[in-house]
PDB file of C-alpha atoms and ligand atoms in Angstrom:
ATOM      1  CA  MET A1448     155.847  98.776  92.407  1.00  0.00           C
ATOM      2  CA  SER A1449     156.900 101.507  94.808  1.00  0.00           C
ATOM      3  CA  GLY A1450     155.709 100.546  98.285  1.00  0.00           C
ATOM      4  CA  THR A1451     157.607 103.292 100.048  1.00  0.00           C
ATOM      5  CA  ARG A1452     156.988 106.165  97.671  1.00  0.00           C
ATOM      6  CA  TYR A1453     154.089 108.436  98.617  1.00  0.00           C
ATOM      7  CA  GLY A1454     154.593 111.442  96.400  1.00  0.00           C
ATOM      8  CA  ALA A1455     152.958 110.498  93.098  1.00  0.00           C
ATOM      9  CA  GLY A1456     149.238 110.346  93.812  1.00  0.00           C
ATOM     10  CA  GLY A1457     146.466 109.273  91.435  1.00  0.00           C
ATOM     11  CA  SER A1458     144.341 111.285  89.051  1.00  0.00           C
ATOM     12  CA  ALA A1459     141.839 113.677  90.654  1.00  0.00           C
ATOM     13  CA  ALA A1460     139.244 112.934  87.976  1.00  0.00           C
ATOM     14  CA  PRO A1461     137.518 109.912  89.612  1.00  0.00           C
ATOM     15  CA  ALA A1462     137.105 111.731  92.934  1.00  0.00           C
ATOM     16  CA  LEU A1463     135.831 114.848  91.177  1.00  0.00           C
ATOM     17  CA  LEU A1464     133.368 112.862  89.033  1.00  0.00           C
ATOM     18  CA  LEU A1465     132.030 110.910  92.022  1.00  0.00           C
ATOM     19  CA  ALA A1466     131.646 114.096  94.079  1.00  0.00           C
ATOM     20  CA  ILE A1467     129.792 115.838  91.218  1.00  0.00           C
ATOM     21  CA  PHE A1468     127.585 112.771  90.714  1.00  0.00           C
ATOM     22  CA  LEU A1469     126.664 112.762  94.419  1.00  0.00           C
ATOM     23  CA  ILE A1470     125.764 116.458  94.347  1.00  0.00           C
ATOM     24  CA  LEU A1471     123.598 116.024  91.215  1.00  0.00           C
ATOM     25  CA  PHE A1472     122.010 112.908  92.730  1.00  0.00           C
ATOM     26  CA  VAL A1473     121.067 114.852  95.882  1.00  0.00           C
ATOM     27  CA  ALA A1474     119.754 117.781  93.832  1.00  0.00           C
ATOM     28  CA  ALA A1475     117.620 115.498  91.616  1.00  0.00           C
ATOM     29  CA  THR A1476     116.208 113.622  94.619  1.00  0.00           C
ATOM     30  CA  VAL A1477     115.365 116.826  96.498  1.00  0.00           C
ATOM     31  CA  TYR A1478     113.705 118.192  93.337  1.00  0.00           C
ATOM     32  CA  LEU A1479     111.543 115.055  92.923  1.00  0.00           C
ATOM     33  CA  PHE A1480     110.148 115.461  96.434  1.00  0.00           C
ATOM     34  CA  ALA A1481     110.061 119.268  96.673  1.00  0.00           C
ATOM     35  CA  ALA A1482     108.327 119.720  93.301  1.00  0.00           C
ATOM     36  CA  GLN A1483     105.815 116.985  94.249  1.00  0.00           C
ATOM     37  CA  VAL A1484     106.296 115.225  90.948  1.00  0.00           C
ATOM     38  CA  TYR A1485     104.200 112.299  92.233  1.00  0.00           C
ATOM     39  CA  PRO A1486     101.747 113.972  94.591  1.00  0.00           C
ATOM     40  CA  ALA A1487      99.315 112.027  96.755  1.00  0.00           C
ATOM     41  CA  PRO A1488      95.624 112.744  96.126  1.00  0.00           C
ATOM     42  CA  PRO A1489      94.194 115.347  98.542  1.00  0.00           C
ATOM     43  CA  PRO A1490      93.183 113.892 101.931  1.00  0.00           C
ATOM     44  CA  ILE A1491      89.450 113.572 102.673  1.00  0.00           C
ATOM     45  CA  SER A1492      89.523 113.261 106.468  1.00  0.00           C
ATOM     46  CA  HIS A1493      91.099 114.940 109.460  1.00  0.00           C
ATOM     47  CA  ASP A1494      93.090 111.804 110.263  1.00  0.00           C
ATOM     48  CA  ALA A1495      94.352 111.667 106.682  1.00  0.00           C
ATOM     49  CA  ALA A1496      95.598 115.257 107.072  1.00  0.00           C
ATOM     50  CA  LEU A1497      97.348 114.180 110.291  1.00  0.00           C
ATOM     51  CA  VAL A1498      99.021 111.321 108.399  1.00  0.00           C
ATOM     52  CA  ASP A1499     100.157 113.785 105.721  1.00  0.00           C
ATOM     53  CA  ARG A1500     101.592 116.138 108.342  1.00  0.00           C
ATOM     54  CA  GLN A1501     103.457 113.282 109.963  1.00  0.00           C
ATOM     55  CA  TYR A1502     104.681 112.066 106.573  1.00  0.00           C
ATOM     56  CA  ASN A1503     106.045 115.520 105.742  1.00  0.00           C
ATOM     57  CA  LEU A1504     107.733 115.771 109.134  1.00  0.00           C
ATOM     58  CA  THR A1505     109.373 112.360 108.698  1.00  0.00           C
ATOM     59  CA  LEU A1506     110.345 113.263 105.143  1.00  0.00           C
ATOM     60  CA  CYS A1507     111.968 116.503 106.363  1.00  0.00           C
ATOM     61  CA  ALA A1508     113.921 114.739 109.131  1.00  0.00           C
ATOM     62  CA  ALA A1509     115.048 111.928 106.821  1.00  0.00           C
ATOM     63  CA  GLY A1510     115.678 114.422 104.001  1.00  0.00           C
ATOM     64  CA  ILE A1511     117.990 116.582 106.112  1.00  0.00           C
ATOM     65  CA  ALA A1512     119.926 113.486 107.227  1.00  0.00           C
ATOM     66  CA  PHE A1513     120.100 112.287 103.611  1.00  0.00           C
ATOM     67  CA  ILE A1514     121.329 115.631 102.234  1.00  0.00           C
ATOM     68  CA  LEU A1515     123.953 116.074 104.982  1.00  0.00           C
ATOM     69  CA  ALA A1516     125.204 112.494 104.630  1.00  0.00           C
ATOM     70  CA  GLN A1517     125.475 112.570 100.823  1.00  0.00           C
ATOM     71  CA  LEU A1518     127.060 116.015 100.661  1.00  0.00           C
ATOM     72  CA  GLY A1519     129.422 114.955 103.456  1.00  0.00           C
ATOM     73  CA  LEU A1520     130.321 111.921 101.403  1.00  0.00           C
ATOM     74  CA  ALA A1521     130.941 114.070  98.309  1.00  0.00           C
ATOM     75  CA  TYR A1522     133.175 116.341 100.372  1.00  0.00           C
ATOM     76  CA  ALA A1523     135.120 113.412 101.863  1.00  0.00           C
ATOM     77  CA  VAL A1524     135.564 111.773  98.448  1.00  0.00           C
ATOM     78  CA  TRP A1525     137.083 114.999  97.114  1.00  0.00           C
ATOM     79  CA  ARG A1526     138.990 116.166 100.199  1.00  0.00           C
ATOM     80  CA  PHE A1527     140.619 112.816 100.986  1.00  0.00           C
ATOM     81  CA  ARG A1528     141.310 111.703  97.421  1.00  0.00           C
ATOM     82  CA  ASP A1529     144.591 110.001  96.600  1.00  0.00           C
ATOM     83  CA  ARG A1530     147.241 112.689  96.471  1.00  0.00           C
ATOM     84  CA  GLY A1531     150.051 110.321  97.238  1.00  0.00           C
ATOM     85  CA  GLN A1532     149.731 110.857 100.977  1.00  0.00           C
ATOM     86  CA  ARG A1533     150.183 108.028 103.467  1.00  0.00           C
ATOM     87  CA  ALA A1534     146.837 106.577 104.606  1.00  0.00           C
ATOM     88  CA  ARG A1535     145.984 107.215 108.241  1.00  0.00           C
ATOM     89  CA  PHE A1536     144.037 104.793 110.384  1.00  0.00           C
ATOM     90  CA  ILE A1537     141.538 106.405 112.757  1.00  0.00           C
ATOM     91  CA  PRO A1538     140.312 103.969 115.438  1.00  0.00           C
ATOM     92  CA  GLY A1539     136.991 105.815 115.974  1.00  0.00           C
ATOM     93  CA  ASN A1540     135.635 108.456 118.302  1.00  0.00           C
ATOM     94  CA  VAL A1541     133.480 107.357 121.226  1.00  0.00           C
ATOM     95  CA  ALA A1542     132.070 110.832 121.876  1.00  0.00           C
ATOM     96  CA  LEU A1543     130.920 111.172 118.240  1.00  0.00           C
ATOM     97  CA  GLU A1544     129.475 107.638 118.226  1.00  0.00           C
ATOM     98  CA  VAL A1545     127.465 108.366 121.387  1.00  0.00           C
ATOM     99  CA  LEU A1546     126.339 111.714 119.993  1.00  0.00           C
ATOM    100  CA  TRP A1547     124.941 110.512 116.685  1.00  0.00           C
ATOM    101  CA  THR A1548     123.430 107.380 118.203  1.00  0.00           C
ATOM    102  CA  CYS A1549     121.570 109.556 120.727  1.00  0.00           C
ATOM    103  CA  VAL A1550     120.485 112.068 118.070  1.00  0.00           C
ATOM    104  CA  THR A1551     119.166 109.231 115.870  1.00  0.00           C
ATOM    105  CA  LEU A1552     117.372 107.658 118.844  1.00  0.00           C
ATOM    106  CA  ILE A1553     115.723 110.933 119.826  1.00  0.00           C
ATOM    107  CA  VAL A1554     114.642 111.691 116.242  1.00  0.00           C
ATOM    108  CA  PHE A1555     113.199 108.216 115.627  1.00  0.00           C
ATOM    109  CA  VAL A1556     111.417 107.845 118.968  1.00  0.00           C
ATOM    110  CA  GLY A1557     110.231 111.466 118.720  1.00  0.00           C
ATOM    111  CA  LEU A1558     108.720 110.898 115.261  1.00  0.00           C
ATOM    112  CA  GLY A1559     107.054 107.722 116.517  1.00  0.00           C
ATOM    113  CA  VAL A1560     105.503 109.514 119.490  1.00  0.00           C
ATOM    114  CA  LEU A1561     104.365 112.449 117.331  1.00  0.00           C
ATOM    115  CA  GLY A1562     102.835 110.123 114.729  1.00  0.00           C
ATOM    116  CA  ARG A1563     101.082 107.917 117.256  1.00  0.00           C
ATOM    117  CA  ARG A1564      97.791 109.835 117.046  1.00  0.00           C
ATOM    118  CA  ALA A1565      97.602 109.772 113.261  1.00  0.00           C
ATOM    119  CA  TRP A1566      97.686 105.984 113.381  1.00  0.00           C
ATOM    120  CA  ALA A1567      95.882 105.251 116.647  1.00  0.00           C
ATOM    121  CA  ASP A1568      92.877 107.530 115.980  1.00  0.00           C
ATOM    122  CA  ALA A1569      91.572 105.175 113.318  1.00  0.00           C
ATOM    123  CA  ARG A1570      92.137 102.050 115.376  1.00  0.00           C
ATOM    124  CA  PHE A1571      92.178 102.463 119.141  1.00  0.00           C
ATOM    125  CA  VAL A1572      89.887 105.410 119.776  1.00  0.00           C
ATOM    126  CA  PRO A1573      86.359 103.987 120.219  1.00  0.00           C
ATOM    127  CA  SER A1574      83.967 105.405 117.645  1.00  0.00           C
ATOM    128  CA  PRO A1575      81.318 107.822 118.989  1.00  0.00           C
ATOM    129  CA  SER A1576      77.792 106.595 119.657  1.00  0.00           C
ATOM    130  CA  ASN A1577      76.390 108.239 116.504  1.00  0.00           C
ATOM    131  CA  ALA A1578      78.883 106.375 114.293  1.00  0.00           C
ATOM    132  CA  VAL A1579      77.509 104.497 111.283  1.00  0.00           C
ATOM    133  CA  GLN A1580      78.504 100.846 111.546  1.00  0.00           C
ATOM    134  CA  ILE A1581      79.167  99.002 108.313  1.00  0.00           C
ATOM    135  CA  GLU A1582      80.549  95.510 108.023  1.00  0.00           C
ATOM    136  CA  VAL A1583      83.144  94.860 105.315  1.00  0.00           C
ATOM    137  CA  THR A1584      83.642  91.255 104.257  1.00  0.00           C
ATOM    138  CA  THR A1585      86.502  90.362 101.952  1.00  0.00           C
ATOM    139  CA  ASN A1586      86.980  87.194 100.001  1.00  0.00           C
ATOM    140  CA  GLN A1587      88.785  86.204  96.824  1.00  0.00           C
ATOM    141  CA  PHE A1588      88.401  88.715  95.123  1.00  0.00           C
ATOM    142  CA  VAL A1589      85.552  90.931  96.165  1.00  0.00           C
ATOM    143  CA  TYR A1590      84.425  93.304  98.875  1.00  0.00           C
ATOM    144  CA  THR A1591      80.928  92.926 100.278  1.00  0.00           C
ATOM    145  CA  PHE A1592      79.409  95.596 102.518  1.00  0.00           C
ATOM    146  CA  ARG A1593      76.607  95.023 104.985  1.00  0.00           C
ATOM    147  CA  TYR A1594      74.398  97.666 106.604  1.00  0.00           C
ATOM    148  CA  PRO A1595      72.386  96.700 109.679  1.00  0.00           C
ATOM    149  CA  GLY A1596      69.113  98.059 108.247  1.00  0.00           C
ATOM    150  CA  PRO A1597      66.358 100.036 110.058  1.00  0.00           C
ATOM    151  CA  ASP A1598      66.653  97.926 113.251  1.00  0.00           C
ATOM    152  CA  GLY A1599      70.308  98.969 113.659  1.00  0.00           C
ATOM    153  CA  LYS A1600      71.303  95.348 114.312  1.00  0.00           C
ATOM    154  CA  PHE A1601      73.371  92.999 112.196  1.00  0.00           C
ATOM    155  CA  GLY A1602      71.804  89.565 111.773  1.00  0.00           C
ATOM    156  CA  ARG A1603      73.711  86.439 112.765  1.00  0.00           C
ATOM    157  CA  LEU A1604      76.135  84.930 110.271  1.00  0.00           C
ATOM    158  CA  ASP A1605      76.651  81.218 109.874  1.00  0.00           C
ATOM    159  CA  PRO A1606      79.296  79.888 107.481  1.00  0.00           C
ATOM    160  CA  SER A1607      77.066  76.931 106.561  1.00  0.00           C
ATOM    161  CA  PHE A1608      74.640  79.344 104.842  1.00  0.00           C
ATOM    162  CA  ILE A1609      77.331  80.958 102.682  1.00  0.00           C
ATOM    163  CA  SER A1610      76.310  80.634  99.032  1.00  0.00           C
ATOM    164  CA  ALA A1611      77.127  83.389  96.573  1.00  0.00           C
ATOM    165  CA  PRO A1612      75.073  81.780  93.736  1.00  0.00           C
ATOM    166  CA  ALA A1613      72.026  81.698  96.028  1.00  0.00           C
ATOM    167  CA  GLY A1614      72.498  85.395  96.808  1.00  0.00           C
ATOM    168  CA  ASN A1615      73.847  84.859 100.314  1.00  0.00           C
ATOM    169  CA  PRO A1616      77.600  85.524 100.036  1.00  0.00           C
ATOM    170  CA  LEU A1617      77.933  86.394 103.711  1.00  0.00           C
ATOM    171  CA  GLY A1618      76.031  83.406 105.133  1.00  0.00           C
ATOM    172  CA  LEU A1619      73.171  85.349 106.754  1.00  0.00           C
ATOM    173  CA  ASP A1620      71.166  83.041 108.962  1.00  0.00           C
ATOM    174  CA  PRO A1621      67.573  83.154 107.569  1.00  0.00           C
ATOM    175  CA  ASN A1622      66.240  82.142 110.988  1.00  0.00           C
ATOM    176  CA  ASP A1623      67.524  85.316 112.644  1.00  0.00           C
ATOM    177  CA  GLY A1624      64.986  88.137 112.375  1.00  0.00           C
ATOM    178  CA  ALA A1625      67.641  90.817 112.965  1.00  0.00           C
ATOM    179  CA  GLY A1626      69.207  89.896 109.630  1.00  0.00           C
ATOM    180  CA  ARG A1627      66.058  90.224 107.493  1.00  0.00           C
ATOM    181  CA  ASP A1628      66.521  93.975 106.979  1.00  0.00           C
ATOM    182  CA  ASP A1629      70.311  93.833 106.552  1.00  0.00           C
ATOM    183  CA  ALA A1630      71.404  95.424 103.281  1.00  0.00           C
ATOM    184  CA  VAL A1631      74.230  93.661 101.444  1.00  0.00           C
ATOM    185  CA  VAL A1632      75.828  95.698  98.651  1.00  0.00           C
ATOM    186  CA  ALA A1633      78.984  95.783  96.546  1.00  0.00           C
ATOM    187  CA  THR A1634      79.804  99.489  96.951  1.00  0.00           C
ATOM    188  CA  LEU A1635      80.561 101.291 100.200  1.00  0.00           C
ATOM    189  CA  ILE A1636      78.268 104.300 100.568  1.00  0.00           C
ATOM    190  CA  VAL A1637      78.775 106.604 103.540  1.00  0.00           C
ATOM    191  CA  PRO A1638      77.369 109.973 104.578  1.00  0.00           C
ATOM    192  CA  VAL A1639      79.791 112.912 104.574  1.00  0.00           C
ATOM    193  CA  ASP A1640      80.974 114.333 107.933  1.00  0.00           C
ATOM    194  CA  ARG A1641      79.609 111.402 109.944  1.00  0.00           C
ATOM    195  CA  PRO A1642      81.892 109.066 111.917  1.00  0.00           C
ATOM    196  CA  ILE A1643      82.006 105.666 110.244  1.00  0.00           C
ATOM    197  CA  GLU A1644      83.035 102.457 111.939  1.00  0.00           C
ATOM    198  CA  LEU A1645      83.996  99.655 109.585  1.00  0.00           C
ATOM    199  CA  LEU A1646      84.136  96.094 110.855  1.00  0.00           C
ATOM    200  CA  LEU A1647      86.639  94.253 108.682  1.00  0.00           C
ATOM    201  CA  ARG A1648      86.306  90.521 108.136  1.00  0.00           C
ATOM    202  CA  SER A1649      87.726  87.967 105.765  1.00  0.00           C
ATOM    203  CA  GLN A1650      86.266  84.665 104.621  1.00  0.00           C
ATOM    204  CA  ASP A1651      89.432  83.093 103.237  1.00  0.00           C
ATOM    205  CA  VAL A1652      92.892  84.666 103.247  1.00  0.00           C
ATOM    206  CA  ILE A1653      94.342  87.951 104.506  1.00  0.00           C
ATOM    207  CA  HIS A1654      93.030  90.858 102.419  1.00  0.00           C
ATOM    208  CA  ASN A1655      93.321  94.568 102.916  1.00  0.00           C
ATOM    209  CA  PHE A1656      91.134  97.645 102.878  1.00  0.00           C
ATOM    210  CA  PHE A1657      92.965 100.650 101.489  1.00  0.00           C
ATOM    211  CA  VAL A1658      91.636 104.034 100.411  1.00  0.00           C
ATOM    212  CA  ARG A1659      94.415 106.415  99.435  1.00  0.00           C
ATOM    213  CA  GLU A1660      92.391 109.562 100.084  1.00  0.00           C
ATOM    214  CA  LEU A1661      91.676 108.371 103.654  1.00  0.00           C
ATOM    215  CA  ARG A1662      95.335 107.362 104.137  1.00  0.00           C
ATOM    216  CA  LEU A1663      93.757 104.311 105.731  1.00  0.00           C
ATOM    217  CA  GLN A1664      95.132 100.838 105.182  1.00  0.00           C
ATOM    218  CA  GLN A1665      94.104  97.905 107.332  1.00  0.00           C
ATOM    219  CA  ASP A1666      94.356  94.152 106.893  1.00  0.00           C
ATOM    220  CA  ALA A1667      91.269  91.954 107.093  1.00  0.00           C
ATOM    221  CA  VAL A1668      92.231  88.695 108.794  1.00  0.00           C
ATOM    222  CA  PRO A1669      90.183  85.465 108.776  1.00  0.00           C
ATOM    223  CA  GLY A1670      88.691  84.760 112.200  1.00  0.00           C
ATOM    224  CA  MET A1671      88.920  88.367 113.357  1.00  0.00           C
ATOM    225  CA  VAL A1672      86.637  91.399 113.251  1.00  0.00           C
ATOM    226  CA  ILE A1673      88.865  94.464 113.032  1.00  0.00           C
ATOM    227  CA  PRO A1674      87.252  97.858 113.627  1.00  0.00           C
ATOM    228  CA  VAL A1675      88.576 100.999 111.905  1.00  0.00           C
ATOM    229  CA  ASN A1676      87.149 104.511 112.089  1.00  0.00           C
ATOM    230  CA  PHE A1677      87.096 107.440 109.746  1.00  0.00           C
ATOM    231  CA  THR A1678      85.053 110.536 109.023  1.00  0.00           C
ATOM    232  CA  ALA A1679      85.130 111.593 105.386  1.00  0.00           C
ATOM    233  CA  ASP A1680      84.731 115.350 104.931  1.00  0.00           C
ATOM    234  CA  ARG A1681      84.417 115.505 101.154  1.00  0.00           C
ATOM    235  CA  ILE A1682      81.732 114.206  98.798  1.00  0.00           C
ATOM    236  CA  GLY A1683      83.088 112.088  95.971  1.00  0.00           C
ATOM    237  CA  THR A1684      83.913 108.623  94.698  1.00  0.00           C
ATOM    238  CA  PHE A1685      87.174 106.989  95.732  1.00  0.00           C
ATOM    239  CA  GLU A1686      88.720 103.641  95.010  1.00  0.00           C
ATOM    240  CA  ILE A1687      89.078 100.872  97.582  1.00  0.00           C
ATOM    241  CA  VAL A1688      91.884  98.446  96.795  1.00  0.00           C
ATOM    242  CA  CYS A1689      93.264  95.293  98.348  1.00  0.00           C
ATOM    243  CA  THR A1690      96.951  95.672  99.128  1.00  0.00           C
ATOM    244  CA  GLN A1691      97.600  92.116 100.230  1.00  0.00           C
ATOM    245  CA  LEU A1692      98.771  89.691  97.574  1.00  0.00           C
ATOM    246  CA  CYS A1693      95.722  87.506  98.139  1.00  0.00           C
ATOM    247  CA  GLY A1694      95.731  85.245  95.088  1.00  0.00           C
ATOM    248  CA  LEU A1695      95.667  85.216  91.294  1.00  0.00           C
ATOM    249  CA  GLY A1696      92.797  87.693  91.066  1.00  0.00           C
ATOM    250  CA  HIS A1697      94.390  90.115  93.536  1.00  0.00           C
ATOM    251  CA  ASN A1698      94.997  92.776  90.905  1.00  0.00           C
ATOM    252  CA  ASN A1699      91.258  92.901  90.204  1.00  0.00           C
ATOM    253  CA  MET A1700      90.196  93.179  93.823  1.00  0.00           C
ATOM    254  CA  HIS A1701      88.774  96.615  94.281  1.00  0.00           C
ATOM    255  CA  SER A1702      85.566  98.441  95.004  1.00  0.00           C
ATOM    256  CA  LEU A1703      84.341 102.004  95.411  1.00  0.00           C
ATOM    257  CA  LEU A1704      83.801 104.268  98.379  1.00  0.00           C
ATOM    258  CA  ARG A1705      81.072 106.774  97.644  1.00  0.00           C
ATOM    259  CA  VAL A1706      80.874 109.656 100.095  1.00  0.00           C
ATOM    260  CA  VAL A1707      77.447 111.257  99.691  1.00  0.00           C
ATOM    261  CA  SER A1708      75.310 113.925 101.381  1.00  0.00           C
ATOM    262  CA  GLN A1709      73.158 112.893 104.345  1.00  0.00           C
ATOM    263  CA  ALA A1710      70.044 113.240 102.141  1.00  0.00           C
ATOM    264  CA  ASP A1711      71.498 110.948  99.462  1.00  0.00           C
ATOM    265  CA  TYR A1712      72.549 108.486 102.149  1.00  0.00           C
ATOM    266  CA  ASP A1713      69.048 108.442 103.628  1.00  0.00           C
ATOM    267  CA  SER A1714      67.519 107.760 100.234  1.00  0.00           C
ATOM    268  CA  PHE A1715      70.060 104.973  99.663  1.00  0.00           C
ATOM    269  CA  LEU A1716      68.963 103.392 102.959  1.00  0.00           C
ATOM    270  CA  ARG A1717      65.298 103.792 102.002  1.00  0.00           C
ATOM    271  CA  ARG A1718      65.902 102.106  98.652  1.00  0.00           C
ATOM    272  CA  GLN A1719      67.671  99.234 100.393  1.00  0.00           C
ATOM    273  CA  ALA A1720      64.852  98.863 102.926  1.00  0.00           C
ATOM    274  CA  ALA A1721      62.334  98.741 100.051  1.00  0.00           C
ATOM    275  CA  THR A1722      64.198  95.890  98.294  1.00  0.00           C
ATOM    276  CA  PRO A1723      63.122  92.543  99.665  1.00  0.00           C
TER     277      PRO A1723
HETATM  278 CU1   CU B3005      92.530  90.673  98.489  1.00  0.00          CU
END
């Protein structure tokens, strides 16, 4: 015990090892992101590209802060290691506190404002008049899609008519003429390069509609009809998954989004109209 002796100092090894670990940790993390080891699938809409741009911007801002903070920590661990010196107490620095609080505030609010469009486009911008309206109904554990048919009008729904075994999973009211031509299918088929407006509904618990390639993820909430817009610009088949833990079958809840040419879409509609 030598409470008054300050000359001895501890071994430099722990400080050196921790500093080296921090530098390697930063290098490995930067590599994982920069080399895109786990890349996202290519976006298939303009809004998805906007989301990607915003993601990269946020990643850059957070990445710079992360690198500076960790390297600063490595430096401090090494520079201020125990060399037998007397510890100094620093009560803080108001100017520095104000500075980095303001910088953080500006960066966070700035990123939020910049990213507003990427998020709001799909939700708050009304879809154009030529948009294709498709209703999406979720229940444990399936997606059901409804097209309004040649009359362009969705028929009335009534929960008392809901009967999946009888072929009426949505509860279409048979007394409403507007519903006679409605097409109810298990796969979402949309024409390429046309604005699509989905109307999300749920019959039981909160589900979700998520397509990675659209960077679009929206909850479906019982009692609400939630509109979301997108325009897919690439033909292909993409997976729709539910990202809300909606019950025991949640892991099996998925469907397909098929983006097809206008001609293929028209023939799909014709086939549906021909089926009684
Ligand atoms: Cu679900």
